[in-house]
Amino acid sequence: MKGRVGTPWVAAIALLGSGATASYVVQRLIDAGSEPPIGTVLAQAHIPYYWRMAVALLHGLVLAALSLGLPEAWRGRLLHAAPIWVPALCLLTLLTMLAVP
């Protein structure tokens, strides 16, 4: 893994996307249990969405920044397992978004 130029950035991008996605899904699940019925919030539907997106992006950026400080061996293990955890996270996200209106 020593000779690869883009490895730190690839790990950072993978964690940025995965961390932001997971954060948004968890926030949406929490909000789904606490929001009033959808008919009462149709006019204000965009404001919680923008806040969730902003916080999810912040979480993704923090994970990406932390990944740049990981040792090379840990980044290698992280990227070696990425073909498993990235599609699994995408599938879980898809199923969650289909289940929650």
Tab-separated table of C-alpha atoms in Angstrom:
chain	number	residue	atom	x	y	z
A	1	MET	CA	0.000	0.000	0.000
A	2	LYS	CA	2.975	2.332	0.359
A	3	GLY	CA	3.318	3.256	-3.308
A	4	ARG	CA	-0.266	4.371	-3.920
A	5	VAL	CA	-0.697	8.115	-4.257
A	6	GLY	CA	-4.467	8.478	-3.865
A	7	THR	CA	-5.081	6.053	-1.004
A	8	PRO	CA	-5.636	8.664	1.747
A	9	TRP	CA	-8.059	10.602	-0.441
A	10	VAL	CA	-9.918	7.505	-1.610
A	11	ALA	CA	-10.497	6.467	2.000
A	12	ALA	CA	-11.582	10.010	2.874
A	13	ILE	CA	-14.081	10.130	-0.002
A	14	ALA	CA	-15.467	6.688	0.867
A	15	LEU	CA	-15.967	7.711	4.492
A	16	LEU	CA	-17.403	11.098	3.521
A	17	GLY	CA	-20.134	9.536	1.416
A	18	SER	CA	-20.830	6.647	3.755
A	19	GLY	CA	-20.774	8.739	6.914
A	20	ALA	CA	-23.060	11.416	5.497
A	21	THR	CA	-25.489	8.788	4.203
A	22	ALA	CA	-25.611	6.899	7.487
A	23	SER	CA	-26.023	10.139	9.427
A	24	TYR	CA	-28.936	11.263	7.249
A	25	VAL	CA	-30.695	7.906	7.588
A	26	VAL	CA	-30.367	7.881	11.373
A	27	GLN	CA	-31.603	11.480	11.606
A	28	ARG	CA	-34.553	10.701	9.321
A	29	LEU	CA	-35.524	7.676	11.406
A	30	ILE	CA	-35.401	9.748	14.586
A	31	ASP	CA	-37.479	12.510	12.977
A	32	ALA	CA	-40.007	10.024	11.608
A	33	GLY	CA	-40.890	8.964	15.122
A	34	SER	CA	-41.177	12.492	16.481
A	35	GLU	CA	-42.726	14.520	13.657
A	36	PRO	CA	-46.405	15.429	13.609
A	37	PRO	CA	-48.567	13.992	10.795
A	38	ILE	CA	-47.350	14.916	7.331
A	39	GLY	CA	-50.437	16.983	6.500
A	40	THR	CA	-49.585	19.539	9.161
A	41	VAL	CA	-46.007	20.085	8.030
A	42	LEU	CA	-46.306	20.172	4.257
A	43	ALA	CA	-45.621	23.910	4.156
A	44	GLN	CA	-42.512	23.506	6.294
A	45	ALA	CA	-41.212	20.230	4.853
A	46	HIS	CA	-38.019	21.688	3.420
A	47	ILE	CA	-36.571	23.249	6.582
A	48	PRO	CA	-35.994	19.979	8.515
A	49	TYR	CA	-34.639	18.416	5.324
A	50	TYR	CA	-32.017	21.153	4.910
A	51	TRP	CA	-30.944	20.850	8.532
A	52	ARG	CA	-30.634	17.083	8.253
A	53	MET	CA	-28.581	17.431	5.068
A	54	ALA	CA	-26.282	20.036	6.656
A	55	VAL	CA	-25.669	17.933	9.760
A	56	ALA	CA	-25.123	14.795	7.652
A	57	LEU	CA	-22.570	16.641	5.518
A	58	LEU	CA	-20.819	17.849	8.657
A	59	HIS	CA	-20.633	14.285	9.990
A	60	GLY	CA	-19.250	13.065	6.673
A	61	LEU	CA	-16.618	15.806	6.576
A	62	VAL	CA	-15.492	15.003	10.116
A	63	LEU	CA	-15.117	11.314	9.238
A	64	ALA	CA	-13.191	12.200	6.082
A	65	ALA	CA	-10.853	14.489	8.016
A	66	LEU	CA	-10.276	11.826	10.661
A	67	SER	CA	-9.524	9.224	7.994
A	68	LEU	CA	-6.626	11.308	6.706
A	69	GLY	CA	-4.902	10.798	10.048
A	70	LEU	CA	-5.266	7.016	10.027
A	71	PRO	CA	-2.144	4.896	9.673
A	72	GLU	CA	-1.536	3.484	6.191
A	73	ALA	CA	-2.271	-0.089	7.307
A	74	TRP	CA	-5.688	0.877	8.713
A	75	ARG	CA	-6.603	2.747	5.533
A	76	GLY	CA	-5.609	-0.313	3.532
A	77	ARG	CA	-7.880	-2.539	5.628
A	78	LEU	CA	-10.685	-0.014	5.363
A	79	LEU	CA	-10.428	0.129	1.584
A	80	HIS	CA	-10.030	-3.633	1.330
A	81	ALA	CA	-13.400	-4.067	3.081
A	82	ALA	CA	-15.098	-1.220	1.166
A	83	PRO	CA	-16.619	-3.491	-1.522
A	84	ILE	CA	-18.583	-5.119	1.294
A	85	TRP	CA	-19.638	-2.235	3.537
A	86	VAL	CA	-20.388	0.391	0.897
A	87	PRO	CA	-23.031	-1.684	-0.978
A	88	ALA	CA	-24.412	-2.963	2.336
A	89	LEU	CA	-24.843	0.612	3.545
A	90	CYS	CA	-26.471	1.593	0.241
A	91	LEU	CA	-28.927	-1.312	0.491
A	92	LEU	CA	-29.806	-0.491	4.095
A	93	THR	CA	-30.283	3.160	3.152
A	94	LEU	CA	-32.539	2.249	0.248
A	95	LEU	CA	-34.680	-0.043	2.380
A	96	THR	CA	-34.929	2.538	5.162
A	97	MET	CA	-35.938	5.345	2.813
A	98	LEU	CA	-38.598	3.126	1.246
A	99	ALA	CA	-40.013	2.219	4.655
A	100	VAL	CA	-40.107	5.779	6.060
A	101	PRO	CA	-42.325	8.267	4.206
